[in-house]
Each structure stands twice: as structure tokens, then as C-alpha cells.
Short mmCIF file of C-alpha atoms in Angstrom, two decimals:
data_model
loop_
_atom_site.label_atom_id
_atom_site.label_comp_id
_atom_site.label_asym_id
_atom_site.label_seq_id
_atom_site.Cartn_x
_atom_site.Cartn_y
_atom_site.Cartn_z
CA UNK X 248 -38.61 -39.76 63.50
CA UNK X 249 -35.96 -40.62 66.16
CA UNK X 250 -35.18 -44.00 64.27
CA UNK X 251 -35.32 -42.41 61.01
CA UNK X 252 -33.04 -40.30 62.46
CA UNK X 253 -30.69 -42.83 63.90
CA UNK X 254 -30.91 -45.18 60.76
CA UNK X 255 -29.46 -41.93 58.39
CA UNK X 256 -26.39 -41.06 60.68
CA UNK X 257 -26.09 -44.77 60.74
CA UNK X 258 -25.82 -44.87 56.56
CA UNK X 259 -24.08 -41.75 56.46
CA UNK X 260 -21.31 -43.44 58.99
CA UNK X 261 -20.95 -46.28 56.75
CA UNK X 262 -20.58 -44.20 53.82
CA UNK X 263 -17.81 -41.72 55.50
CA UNK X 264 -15.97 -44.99 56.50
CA UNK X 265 -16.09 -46.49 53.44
CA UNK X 266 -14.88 -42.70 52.11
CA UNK X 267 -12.24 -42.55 54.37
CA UNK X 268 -10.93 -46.41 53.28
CA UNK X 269 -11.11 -45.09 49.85
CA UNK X 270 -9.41 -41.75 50.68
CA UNK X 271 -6.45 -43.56 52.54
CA UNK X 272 -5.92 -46.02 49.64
CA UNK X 273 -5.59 -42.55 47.26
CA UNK X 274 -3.51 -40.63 49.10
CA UNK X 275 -2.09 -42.46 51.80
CA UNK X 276 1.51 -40.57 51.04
CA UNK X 277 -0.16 -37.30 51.90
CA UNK X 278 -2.47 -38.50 54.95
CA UNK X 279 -0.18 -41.42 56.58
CA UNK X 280 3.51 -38.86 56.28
CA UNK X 281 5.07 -42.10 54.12
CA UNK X 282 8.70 -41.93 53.45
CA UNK X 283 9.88 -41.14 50.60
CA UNK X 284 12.70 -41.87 48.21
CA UNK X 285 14.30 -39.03 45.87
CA UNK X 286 14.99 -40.82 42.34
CA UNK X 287 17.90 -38.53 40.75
CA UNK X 288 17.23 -37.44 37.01
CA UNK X 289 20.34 -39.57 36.03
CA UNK X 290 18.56 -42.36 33.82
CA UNK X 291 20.34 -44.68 35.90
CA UNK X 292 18.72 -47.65 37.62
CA UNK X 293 17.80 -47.89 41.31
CA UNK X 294 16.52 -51.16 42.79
CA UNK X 295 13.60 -51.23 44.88
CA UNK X 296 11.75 -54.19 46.32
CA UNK X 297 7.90 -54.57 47.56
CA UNK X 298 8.91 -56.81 50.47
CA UNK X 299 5.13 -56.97 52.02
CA UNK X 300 1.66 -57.58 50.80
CA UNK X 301 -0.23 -54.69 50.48
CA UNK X 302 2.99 -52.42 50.62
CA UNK X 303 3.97 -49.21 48.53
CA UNK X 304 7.22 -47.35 47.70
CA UNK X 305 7.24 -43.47 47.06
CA UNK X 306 9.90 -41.84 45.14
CA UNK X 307 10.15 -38.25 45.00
CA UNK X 308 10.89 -36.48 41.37
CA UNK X 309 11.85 -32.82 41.39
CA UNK X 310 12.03 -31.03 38.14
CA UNK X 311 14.14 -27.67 37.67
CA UNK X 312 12.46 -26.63 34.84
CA UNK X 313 9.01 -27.52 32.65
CA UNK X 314 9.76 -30.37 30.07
CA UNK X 315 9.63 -33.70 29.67
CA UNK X 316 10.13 -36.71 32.60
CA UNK X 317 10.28 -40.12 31.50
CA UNK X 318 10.05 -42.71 34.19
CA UNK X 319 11.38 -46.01 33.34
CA UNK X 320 10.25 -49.17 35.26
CA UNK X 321 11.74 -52.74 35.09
CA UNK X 322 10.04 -55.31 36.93
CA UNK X 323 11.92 -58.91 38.14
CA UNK X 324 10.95 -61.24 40.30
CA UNK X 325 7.83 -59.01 41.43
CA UNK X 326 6.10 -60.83 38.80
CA UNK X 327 2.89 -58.40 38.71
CA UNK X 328 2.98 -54.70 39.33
CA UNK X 329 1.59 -51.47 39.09
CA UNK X 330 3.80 -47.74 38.82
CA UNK X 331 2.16 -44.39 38.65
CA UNK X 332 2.98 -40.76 38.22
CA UNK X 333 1.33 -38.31 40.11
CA UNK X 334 1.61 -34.72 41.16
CA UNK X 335 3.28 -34.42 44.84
CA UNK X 336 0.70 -35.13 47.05
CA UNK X 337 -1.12 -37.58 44.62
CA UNK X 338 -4.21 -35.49 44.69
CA UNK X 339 -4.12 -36.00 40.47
CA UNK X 340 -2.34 -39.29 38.65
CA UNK X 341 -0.95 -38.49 35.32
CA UNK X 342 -0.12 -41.81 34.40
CA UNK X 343 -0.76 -45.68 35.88
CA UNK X 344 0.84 -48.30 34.07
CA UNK X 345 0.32 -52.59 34.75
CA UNK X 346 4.09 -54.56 34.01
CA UNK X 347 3.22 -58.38 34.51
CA UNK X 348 4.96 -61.37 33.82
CA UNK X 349 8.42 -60.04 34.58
CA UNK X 350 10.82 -62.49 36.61
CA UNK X 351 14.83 -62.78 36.96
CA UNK X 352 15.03 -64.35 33.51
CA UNK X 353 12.91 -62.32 31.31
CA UNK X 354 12.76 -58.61 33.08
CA UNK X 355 9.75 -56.66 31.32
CA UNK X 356 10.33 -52.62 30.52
CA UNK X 357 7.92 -50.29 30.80
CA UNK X 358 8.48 -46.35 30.07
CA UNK X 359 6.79 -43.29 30.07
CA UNK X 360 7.45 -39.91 29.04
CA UNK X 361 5.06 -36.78 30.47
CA UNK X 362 5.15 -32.93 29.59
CA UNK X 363 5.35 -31.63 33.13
CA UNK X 364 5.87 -28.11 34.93
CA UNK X 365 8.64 -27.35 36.70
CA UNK X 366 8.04 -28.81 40.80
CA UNK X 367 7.79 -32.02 42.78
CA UNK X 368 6.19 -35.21 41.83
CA UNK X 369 5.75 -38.56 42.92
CA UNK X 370 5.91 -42.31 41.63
CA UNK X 371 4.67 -45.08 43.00
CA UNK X 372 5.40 -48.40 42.60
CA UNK X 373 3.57 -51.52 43.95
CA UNK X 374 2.62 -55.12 43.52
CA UNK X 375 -0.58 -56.38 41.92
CA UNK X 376 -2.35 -58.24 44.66
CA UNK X 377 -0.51 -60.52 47.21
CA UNK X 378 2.83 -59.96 44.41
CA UNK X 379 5.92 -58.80 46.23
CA UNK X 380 9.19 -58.94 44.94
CA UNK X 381 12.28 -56.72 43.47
CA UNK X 382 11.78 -54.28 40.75
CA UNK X 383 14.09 -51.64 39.13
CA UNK X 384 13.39 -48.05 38.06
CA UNK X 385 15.25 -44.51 36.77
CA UNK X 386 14.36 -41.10 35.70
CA UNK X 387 15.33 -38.87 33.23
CA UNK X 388 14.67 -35.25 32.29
CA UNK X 389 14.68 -32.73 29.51
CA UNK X 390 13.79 -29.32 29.51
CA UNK X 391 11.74 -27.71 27.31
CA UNK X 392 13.76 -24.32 27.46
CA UNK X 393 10.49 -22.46 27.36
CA UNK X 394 9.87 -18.55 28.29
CA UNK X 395 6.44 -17.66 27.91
CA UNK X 396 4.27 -16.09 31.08
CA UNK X 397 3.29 -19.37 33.45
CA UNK X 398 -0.19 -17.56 33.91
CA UNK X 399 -1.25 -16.66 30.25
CA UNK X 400 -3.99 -19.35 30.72
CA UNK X 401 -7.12 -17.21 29.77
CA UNK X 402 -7.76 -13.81 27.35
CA UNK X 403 -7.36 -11.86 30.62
CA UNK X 404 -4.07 -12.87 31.53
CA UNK X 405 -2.83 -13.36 28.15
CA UNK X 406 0.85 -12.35 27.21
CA UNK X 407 1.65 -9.36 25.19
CA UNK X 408 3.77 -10.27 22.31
CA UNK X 409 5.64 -7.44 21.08
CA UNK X 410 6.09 -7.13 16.91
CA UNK X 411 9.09 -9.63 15.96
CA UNK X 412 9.40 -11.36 19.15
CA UNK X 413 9.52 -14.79 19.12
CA UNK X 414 8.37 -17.02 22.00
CA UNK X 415 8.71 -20.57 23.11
CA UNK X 416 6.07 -22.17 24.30
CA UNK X 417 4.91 -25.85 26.26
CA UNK X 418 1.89 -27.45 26.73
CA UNK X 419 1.99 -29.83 29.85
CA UNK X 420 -0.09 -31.94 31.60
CA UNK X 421 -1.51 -29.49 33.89
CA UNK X 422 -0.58 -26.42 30.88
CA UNK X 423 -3.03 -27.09 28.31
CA UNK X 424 -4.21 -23.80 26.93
CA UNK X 425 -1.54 -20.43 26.36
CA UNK X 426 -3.19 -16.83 25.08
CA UNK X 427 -1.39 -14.12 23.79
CA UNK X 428 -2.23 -10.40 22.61
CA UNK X 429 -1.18 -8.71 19.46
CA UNK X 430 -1.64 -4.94 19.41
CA UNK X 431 -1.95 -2.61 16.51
CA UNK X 432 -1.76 0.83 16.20
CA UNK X 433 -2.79 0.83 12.72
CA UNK X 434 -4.55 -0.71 9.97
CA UNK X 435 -1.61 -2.96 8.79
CA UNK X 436 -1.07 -6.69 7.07
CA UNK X 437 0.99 -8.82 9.50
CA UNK X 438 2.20 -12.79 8.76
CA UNK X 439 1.33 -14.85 12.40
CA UNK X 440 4.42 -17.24 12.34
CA UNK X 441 3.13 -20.46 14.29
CA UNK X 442 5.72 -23.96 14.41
CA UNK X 443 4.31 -26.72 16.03
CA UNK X 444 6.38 -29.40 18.02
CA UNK X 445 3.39 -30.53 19.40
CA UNK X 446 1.96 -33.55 16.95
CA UNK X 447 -1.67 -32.00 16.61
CA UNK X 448 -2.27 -28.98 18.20
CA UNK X 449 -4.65 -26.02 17.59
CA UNK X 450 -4.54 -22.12 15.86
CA UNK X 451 -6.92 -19.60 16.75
CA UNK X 452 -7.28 -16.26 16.41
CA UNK X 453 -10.11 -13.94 18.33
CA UNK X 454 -10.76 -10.46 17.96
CA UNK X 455 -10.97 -8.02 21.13
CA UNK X 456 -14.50 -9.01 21.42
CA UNK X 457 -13.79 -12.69 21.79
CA UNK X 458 -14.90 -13.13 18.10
CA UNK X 459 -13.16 -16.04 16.18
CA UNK X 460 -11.62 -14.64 13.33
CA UNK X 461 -9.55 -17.71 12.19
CA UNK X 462 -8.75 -21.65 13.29
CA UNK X 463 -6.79 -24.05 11.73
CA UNK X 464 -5.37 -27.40 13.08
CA UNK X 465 -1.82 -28.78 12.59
CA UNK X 466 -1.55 -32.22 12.51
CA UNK X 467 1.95 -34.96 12.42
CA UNK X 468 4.59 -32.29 13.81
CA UNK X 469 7.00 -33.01 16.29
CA UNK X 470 10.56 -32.37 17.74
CA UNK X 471 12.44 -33.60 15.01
CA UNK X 472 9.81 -33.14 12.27
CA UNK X 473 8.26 -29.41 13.38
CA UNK X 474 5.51 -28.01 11.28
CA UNK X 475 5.01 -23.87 10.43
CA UNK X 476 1.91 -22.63 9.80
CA UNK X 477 1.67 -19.11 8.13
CA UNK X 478 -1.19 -17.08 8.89
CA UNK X 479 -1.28 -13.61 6.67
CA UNK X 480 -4.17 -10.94 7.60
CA UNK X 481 -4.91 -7.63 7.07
CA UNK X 482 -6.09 -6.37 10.50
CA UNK X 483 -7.42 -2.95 11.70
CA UNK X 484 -6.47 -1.23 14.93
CA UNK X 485 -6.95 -2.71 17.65
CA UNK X 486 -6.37 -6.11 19.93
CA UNK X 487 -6.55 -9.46 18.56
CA UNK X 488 -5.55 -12.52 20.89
CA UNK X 489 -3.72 -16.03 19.57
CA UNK X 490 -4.65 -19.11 21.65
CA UNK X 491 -2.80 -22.20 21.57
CA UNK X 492 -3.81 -25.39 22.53
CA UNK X 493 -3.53 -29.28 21.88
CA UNK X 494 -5.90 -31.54 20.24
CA UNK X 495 -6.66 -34.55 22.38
CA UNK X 496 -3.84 -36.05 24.79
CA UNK X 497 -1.10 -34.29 22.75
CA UNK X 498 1.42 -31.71 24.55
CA UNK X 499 4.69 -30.38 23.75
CA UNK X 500 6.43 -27.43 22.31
CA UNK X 501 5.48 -24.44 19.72
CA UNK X 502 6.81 -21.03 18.66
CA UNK X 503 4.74 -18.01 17.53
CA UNK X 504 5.97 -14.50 16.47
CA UNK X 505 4.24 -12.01 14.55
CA UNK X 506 5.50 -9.71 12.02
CA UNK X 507 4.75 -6.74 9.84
CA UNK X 508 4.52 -7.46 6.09
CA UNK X 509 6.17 -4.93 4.10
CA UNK X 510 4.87 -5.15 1.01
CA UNK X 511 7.17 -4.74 -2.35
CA UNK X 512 6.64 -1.14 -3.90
CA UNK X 513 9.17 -1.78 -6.98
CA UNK X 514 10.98 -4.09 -8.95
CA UNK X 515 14.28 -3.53 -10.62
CA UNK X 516 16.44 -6.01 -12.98
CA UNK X 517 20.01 -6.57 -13.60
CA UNK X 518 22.05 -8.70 -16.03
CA UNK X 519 25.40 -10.41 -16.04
CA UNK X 520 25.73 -9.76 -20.22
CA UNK X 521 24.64 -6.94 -22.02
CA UNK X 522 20.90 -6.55 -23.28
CA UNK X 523 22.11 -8.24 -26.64
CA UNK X 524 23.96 -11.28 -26.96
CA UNK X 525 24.08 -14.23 -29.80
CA UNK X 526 21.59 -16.64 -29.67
CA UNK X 527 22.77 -20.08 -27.45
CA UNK X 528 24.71 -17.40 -24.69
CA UNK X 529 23.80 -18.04 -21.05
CA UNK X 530 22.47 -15.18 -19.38
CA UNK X 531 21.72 -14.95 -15.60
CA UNK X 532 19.25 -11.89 -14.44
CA UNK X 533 18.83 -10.57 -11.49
CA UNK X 534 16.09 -9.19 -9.70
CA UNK X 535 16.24 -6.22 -6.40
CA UNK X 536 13.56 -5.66 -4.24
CA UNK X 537 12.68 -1.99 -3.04
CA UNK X 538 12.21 -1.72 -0.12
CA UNK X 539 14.97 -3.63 1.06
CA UNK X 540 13.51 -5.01 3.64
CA UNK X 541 10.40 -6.45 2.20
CA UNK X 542 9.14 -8.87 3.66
CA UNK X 543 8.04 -11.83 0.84
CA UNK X 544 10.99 -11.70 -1.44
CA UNK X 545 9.80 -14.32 -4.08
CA UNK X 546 8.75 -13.39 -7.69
CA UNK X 547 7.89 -15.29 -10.47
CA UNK X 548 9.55 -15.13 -13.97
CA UNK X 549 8.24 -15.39 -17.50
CA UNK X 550 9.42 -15.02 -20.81
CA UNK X 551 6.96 -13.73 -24.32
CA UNK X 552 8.80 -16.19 -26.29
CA UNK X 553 10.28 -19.32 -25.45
CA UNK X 554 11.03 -20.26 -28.51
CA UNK X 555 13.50 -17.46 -28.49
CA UNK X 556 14.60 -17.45 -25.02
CA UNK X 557 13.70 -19.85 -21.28
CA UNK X 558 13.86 -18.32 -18.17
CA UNK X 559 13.77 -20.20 -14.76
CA UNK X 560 12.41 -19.81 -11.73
CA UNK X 561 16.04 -18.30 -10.27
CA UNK X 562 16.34 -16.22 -13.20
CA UNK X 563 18.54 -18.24 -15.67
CA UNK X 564 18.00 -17.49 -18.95
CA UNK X 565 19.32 -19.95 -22.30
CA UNK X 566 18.84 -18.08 -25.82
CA UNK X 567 17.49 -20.62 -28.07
CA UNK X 568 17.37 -18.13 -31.22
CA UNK X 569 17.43 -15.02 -32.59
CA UNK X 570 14.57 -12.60 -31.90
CA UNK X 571 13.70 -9.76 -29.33
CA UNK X 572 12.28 -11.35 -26.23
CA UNK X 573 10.90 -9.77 -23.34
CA UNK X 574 11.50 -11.30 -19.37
CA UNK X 575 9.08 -9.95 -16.96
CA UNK X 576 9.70 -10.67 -13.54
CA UNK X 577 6.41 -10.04 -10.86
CA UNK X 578 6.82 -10.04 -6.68
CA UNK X 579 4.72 -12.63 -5.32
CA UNK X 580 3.56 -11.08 -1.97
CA UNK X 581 0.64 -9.32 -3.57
CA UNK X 582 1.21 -6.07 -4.17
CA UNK X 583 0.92 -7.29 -7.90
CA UNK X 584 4.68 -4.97 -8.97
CA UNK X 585 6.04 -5.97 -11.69
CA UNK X 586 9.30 -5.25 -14.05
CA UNK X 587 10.45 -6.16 -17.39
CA UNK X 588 13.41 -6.31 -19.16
CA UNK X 589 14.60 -7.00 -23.05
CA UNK X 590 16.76 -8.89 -24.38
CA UNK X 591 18.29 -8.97 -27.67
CA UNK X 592 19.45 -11.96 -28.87
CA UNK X 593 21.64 -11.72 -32.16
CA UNK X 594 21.81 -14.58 -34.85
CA UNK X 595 25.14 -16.88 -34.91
CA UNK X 596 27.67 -16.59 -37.56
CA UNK X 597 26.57 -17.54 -41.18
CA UNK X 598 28.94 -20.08 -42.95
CA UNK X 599 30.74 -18.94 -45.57
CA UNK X 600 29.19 -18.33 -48.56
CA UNK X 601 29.28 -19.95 -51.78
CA UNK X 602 29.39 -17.62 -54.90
CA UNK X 603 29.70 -18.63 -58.25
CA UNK X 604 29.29 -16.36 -61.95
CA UNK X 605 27.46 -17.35 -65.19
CA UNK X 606 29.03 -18.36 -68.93
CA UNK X 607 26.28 -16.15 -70.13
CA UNK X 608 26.38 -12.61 -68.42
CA UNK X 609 29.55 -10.86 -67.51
CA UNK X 610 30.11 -8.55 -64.39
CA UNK X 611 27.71 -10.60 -62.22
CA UNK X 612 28.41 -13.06 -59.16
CA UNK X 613 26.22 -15.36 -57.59
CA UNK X 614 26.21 -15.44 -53.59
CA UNK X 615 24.32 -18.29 -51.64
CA UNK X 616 24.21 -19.01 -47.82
CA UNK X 617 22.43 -20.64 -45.12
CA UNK X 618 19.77 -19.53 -43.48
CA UNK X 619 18.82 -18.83 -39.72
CA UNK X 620 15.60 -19.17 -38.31
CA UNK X 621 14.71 -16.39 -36.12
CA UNK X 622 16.61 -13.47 -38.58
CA UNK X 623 15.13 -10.76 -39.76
CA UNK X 624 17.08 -10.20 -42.74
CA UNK X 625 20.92 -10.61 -43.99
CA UNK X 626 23.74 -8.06 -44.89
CA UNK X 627 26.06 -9.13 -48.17
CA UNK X 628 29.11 -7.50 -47.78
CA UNK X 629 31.77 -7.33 -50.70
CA UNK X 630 34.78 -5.32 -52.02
CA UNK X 631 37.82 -5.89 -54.17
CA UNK X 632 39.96 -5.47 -50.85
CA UNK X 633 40.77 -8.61 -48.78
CA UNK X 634 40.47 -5.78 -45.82
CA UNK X 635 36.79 -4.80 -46.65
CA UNK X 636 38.07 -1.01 -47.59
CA UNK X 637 35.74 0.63 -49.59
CA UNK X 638 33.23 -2.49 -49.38
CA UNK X 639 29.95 -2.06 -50.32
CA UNK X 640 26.91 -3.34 -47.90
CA UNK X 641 23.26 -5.01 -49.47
CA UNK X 642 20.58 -6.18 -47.18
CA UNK X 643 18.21 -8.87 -48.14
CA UNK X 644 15.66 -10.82 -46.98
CA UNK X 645 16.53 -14.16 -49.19
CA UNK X 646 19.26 -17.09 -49.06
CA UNK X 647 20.67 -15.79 -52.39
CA UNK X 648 21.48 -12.28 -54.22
CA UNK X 649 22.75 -11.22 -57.23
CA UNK X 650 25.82 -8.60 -57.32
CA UNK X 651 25.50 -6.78 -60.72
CA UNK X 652 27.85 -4.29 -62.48
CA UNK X 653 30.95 -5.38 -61.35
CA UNK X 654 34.37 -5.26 -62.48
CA UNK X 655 35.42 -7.61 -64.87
CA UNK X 656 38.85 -10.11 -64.23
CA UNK X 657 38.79 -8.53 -60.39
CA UNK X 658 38.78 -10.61 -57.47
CA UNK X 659 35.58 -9.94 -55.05
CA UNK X 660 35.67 -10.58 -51.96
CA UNK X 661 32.73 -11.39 -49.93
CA UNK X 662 30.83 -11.90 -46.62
CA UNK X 663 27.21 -12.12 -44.79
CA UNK X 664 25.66 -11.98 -41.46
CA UNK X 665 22.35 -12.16 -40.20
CA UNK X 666 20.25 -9.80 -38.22
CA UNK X 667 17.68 -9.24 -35.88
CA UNK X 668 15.46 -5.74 -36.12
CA UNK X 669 13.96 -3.62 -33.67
CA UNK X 670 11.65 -0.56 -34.65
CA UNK X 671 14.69 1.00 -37.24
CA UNK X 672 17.45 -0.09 -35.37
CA UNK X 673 19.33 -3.53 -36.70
CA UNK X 674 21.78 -5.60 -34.48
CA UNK X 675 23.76 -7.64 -36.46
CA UNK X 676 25.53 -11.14 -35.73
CA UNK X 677 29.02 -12.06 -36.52
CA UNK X 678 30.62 -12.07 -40.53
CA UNK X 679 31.05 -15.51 -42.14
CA UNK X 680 34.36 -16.53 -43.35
CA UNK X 681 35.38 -14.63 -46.22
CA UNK X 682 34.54 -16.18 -49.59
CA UNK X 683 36.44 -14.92 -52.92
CA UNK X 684 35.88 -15.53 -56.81
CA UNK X 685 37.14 -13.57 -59.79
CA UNK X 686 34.48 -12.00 -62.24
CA UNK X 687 34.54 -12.44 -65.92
#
């Protein structure tokens, strides 16, 4: 028993030794009180040199702020070397990086950029194997201009995000999961507004029971290419929680907000022309939300008859014919209101008209026109006055009439226009030119 005994605090010696050698190679800066050198955040070059076997140089990286550090190495004549980034007393490496090959002639780059908290860190640089030699290296900083809580890292501690607030948040190496915690007071639809600057990143949602209600993923966004995901929901009272957090490796930047929907409770429409113009006029409508402050303001337009009138998506209209068309315009943020609006759109002017009289019957003229598609029906208007006093009116349905009992070896004069009806009411286009021939 007494050997047994001696043989196991002889193995566990060996293997506390062996611990210890492998301790000391891990975090020699924080057991052995190394010096170290403070790098600036100036992105400007600093030589160093690994002037003995075995050696290691410690540089000491304080950020003001949480963002990003990039630490740029440049090796020379060192040939073969290693650099890391670790937290301050190297208890957890972010980031180890080989650079080989490198010499006075050819100089090979290496860079790396980590989302980081605000605090101390520490790089290391040193040669691979019996490699020593003279290396460069710089640091640079950015800051992520964040201001969500630092401890809203679990549904306990999560941060209470008021309606219409907007935060900024970062994911960082050590940062890799933010909650926060919607409250409602009553039954209400609300839009979750979530951008991603982070290139994949995930979207949940979780009731107060720590029931998914929702998860999406956003994929490809970044700094200068951010991605906004919309998520609508009507939600009863109560507490609901967001979490944030990156898929794989990724970290970075987001904002979230949350607002009320107010939902559209009428429509109303107004015109630049009045409700009856000639066909081919340009006519822009308008549409007013009520309430003002509604939250969706898109709507959709249509028109019954294209044929007779187009309407765009921004309301422009273009009159194509004559005929009564209706526009109706409907809000898009489902509360399914809708307006309409009617438009009147009057033929164009008739040419003039060609009349002529017969060799067989007296007192009678012949009137022809043109057609338009679209009319209704035409007026004939003639008199024996140049000034239409005391004219007489006819409407017809045809291209041609016949004007009976007039007076013989007196001068007619005569006109048309076309016309569009609705229910009893007729709205005329313009008069032709005035066309004149003497009756036999």
C-alpha cells in the first residue's frame, strides 16, 4: 500500500510539473510579471525585434470604448512567426495567426480585425522555433458607438426598451447574446424594427414564459450594406423579450426599436383638375391618410377602366378617352379602408362638320362628322346667326342627321360636340369649328 502510495504522488508530481510547464508557456505574462509595451491606437508602425530563441514581446492594447481593434503585423527578417490577441492576462486568445516567409526584401502582412469590449488586452508576438529577427506591428481602433445595458446577457437581466426607442447594439467576442423586454399594457399590433450590421445574425422573440413565438435569421448584412428586418404582431398584454445573437463566428452591430402600429381608419382623395376634364388631360390625385399619424402610409391604386383612364402607383392619372371612370385607392397596412373617386372625362373637339343639301328636296341640309369612340351621343347645333342666337340644339346618337323644315335661300350655320352621360346628366366636350351652307 505504502508503494502504491508512493508510486501515485510520484505520477501525480510528474503530471503537476508537466502542468505547471504548460501553464508557464500560457500565461507566462501573468505568472512571470513580463514587461510590457503599450501599442498606441494610431495605425502607425512600431518595430519590434525577437532578439533570443525562445523569447516573447507583450504589447499592451487599451480600448476606450467597445468596437472594433485591428492589429496589423509585418514580419522582416524574422522569417517565421507567430502574433496573438488575447484578453489582458491571456487567460482566453481571441486570435493566433502564423506570418512565414517574410525577410527584408519581401515583408509579409498579416491583419486582423476583432469586435472587442471596452478594457485592456494583450498581443503577443514571437518567433516560430529557433526564428529571431525584426518584425513590425500597429493598432487601430473604431468604436462601435453602442448604448445598450453591458449586462442584458440573459431574460433576467434583459433591458427594457421603452415604445419608439431605438438602441444600438454590439456583439463582441466575449458579448455574444443581448435580451431585451417589450411591455404592453394592452392588446395592441406593434412593427419590431430590427437592422443588422452584423453579416448573419439571429431574431427571436419569446413570450413571458420563455415560449418562442417567432425566429428568423438575417443573412449578408454589414456596415456598409445593413439589412432591416420587419417583424409585425398583434400581441396581448403582457411581456415579450427580443434576443439577439450571431450565427457562427459573426459579431458586429444591430439596431432594434419597437413601435405601435396605428392602423388607417379613413381614406380621403384630392385632385389637381376638376372631376371632369377632356379626354388626353393629365390628372394627378392625391390621397390623405386619417389619422395623421398612421403608421403604414402606402395604398394601392386602381382604375374600372383603363381603357378610359391609367392610374399609377403615385397616383398619376392619363385620360385615354371619353367615359366615366372610377379610381379607387385602398391603404395597405391592413385595415382593408378604402376610397374612391370619379372622374369624368369629356370627349375632344369634333372637326368641323361637313353639310351639304339635295337637288331633289328643298329646306333640308345634310350634316356629317367624325366620330369619337368613348361618346355617348352628339349635340348638332345650328341657327341662321353666326353668334348661335336663337340656335336650335338636336342630340343624336349617329355620324350624320338630317335638319328638315328650314328656311329656304338662308345661310345656316352649324356646329357639333360630343358627350359623355351620367344617370340624366350630360357633360359635353368642346364645339367644332363652325360650318355654314345656304339652303335652297
Amino acid at each position: 500500500m505504502k508503494k502504491c502510495k508512493k508510486l501515485l504522488s510520484f505520477i501525480l508530481a510528474i503530471v503537476m510539473a508537466f502542468g505547471g510547464i504548460a501553464m508557464s508557456a500560457t500565461t507566462v505574462k501573468a505568472d512571470s510579471g513580463v514587461d510590457t509595451i503599450r501599442l498606441p491606437l494610431d495605425d502607425i508602425f512600431a518595430s519590434g525585434t525577437i532578439a533570443t530563441e525562445g523569447a516573447a514581446n507583450f504589447y499592451e492594447v487599451k480600448l476606450p470604448s467597445d468596437g472594433w481593434l485591428t492589429v496589423t503585423y509585418q514580419g522582416w527578417d524574422i522569417e517565421d512567426a507567430y502574433y496573438s490577441i488575447s484578453n489582458e492576462d491571456m487567460t482566453r486568445e481571441y486570435h493566433k495567426n502564423e506570418v512565414f516567409n517574410s525577410s527584408n526584401i519581401s515583408p509579409k502582412t498579416s491583419a486582423r480585425t476583432l469586435a472587442l469590449e471596452a478594457g485592456n488586452y494583450t498581443v503577443k508576438v514571437w518567433g516560430y522555433g529557433k526564428h529571431i529577427g525584426n518584425y513590425k506591428i500597429k493598432a487601430s481602433f473604431i468604436s462601435a458607438q453602442n448604448n445598450e445595458s453591458s449586462n442584458n446577457n440573459e431574460f433576467s437581466t434583459a433591458q427594457k426598451l421603452n415604445k419608439n426607442q431605438k438602441v444600438t447594439g454590439f456583439l463582441s467576442e466575449d458579448d455574444t447574446v443581448d435580451f431585451y423586454r417589450i411591455d404592453l399594457e394592452k392588446k395592441q399590433t406593434i412593427q419590431i424594427i430590427y437592422t443588422a450590421r452584423i453579416e448573419d445574425s439571429n431574431f427571436q422573440i419569446w413570450d413571458k414564459d420563455n415560449i418562442e413565438l417567432h425566429k428568423t435569421n438575417i443573412f449578408n448584412a454589414s456596415e456598409t450594406q445593413p439589412k432591416t428586418y420587419l417583424y409585425e404582431v398583434t400581441l396581448a398584454p403582457g411581456t415579450y423579450y427580443v434576443q439577439i445573437y450571431p450565427y457562427g463566428y459573426d459579431r458586429g452591430r444591430y439596431t432594434l426599436q419597437w413601435k405601435e402600429k396605428i392602423m388607417t381608419k379613413s381614406l380621403s382623395i384630392s385632385s389637381n383638375k376638376p372631376n371632369s376634364v377632356v379626354s388626353g388631360t393629365k390628372v394627378k390625385l392625391s390621397v390623405k391618410f386619417n389619422p395623421a399619424n398612421t403608421t403604414v402610409k402606402t395604398c394601392e391604386w386602381r382604375s374600372s377602366n383603363s381603357s378610359i383612364a391609367e392610374i399609377n402607383s403615385k397616383g398619376n392619372v392619363m385620360t385615354r378617352r371619353p367615359g366615366i371612370v372610377k379610381f379607387t385607392v385602398t391603404a395597405m397596412d391592413g385595415s382593408n379602408k378604402f376610397k374612391a373617386y370619379t372622374l369624368i372625362v369629356k370627349p375632344k373637339k369634333v372637326p368641323r362638320p361637313k353639310l351639304s343639301i339635295s337637288s331633289y328636296y328643298s329646306k333640308r341640309l345634310y350634316v356629317n362628322f367624325n366620330t369619337q369612340y368613348g361618346s355617348d351621343g352628339y349635340q348638332i347645333q345650328y341657327a341662321t346667326d353666326k353668334n348661335f342666337r336663337g340656335a336650335k340644339t338636336k342630340n343624336v346618337a349617329s355620324s350624320s342627321v338630317t335638319l328638315n323644315n328650314l328656311k329656304r335661300n338662308k345661310k345656316y350655320y352649324v356646329r357639333v360636340r360630343a358627350y359623355v352621360k351620367k344617370g340624366k346628366t350630360i357633360y359635353p366636350g368642346l364645339w367644332s369649328s363652325v360650318a355654314s351652307k345656304t339652303v335652297k
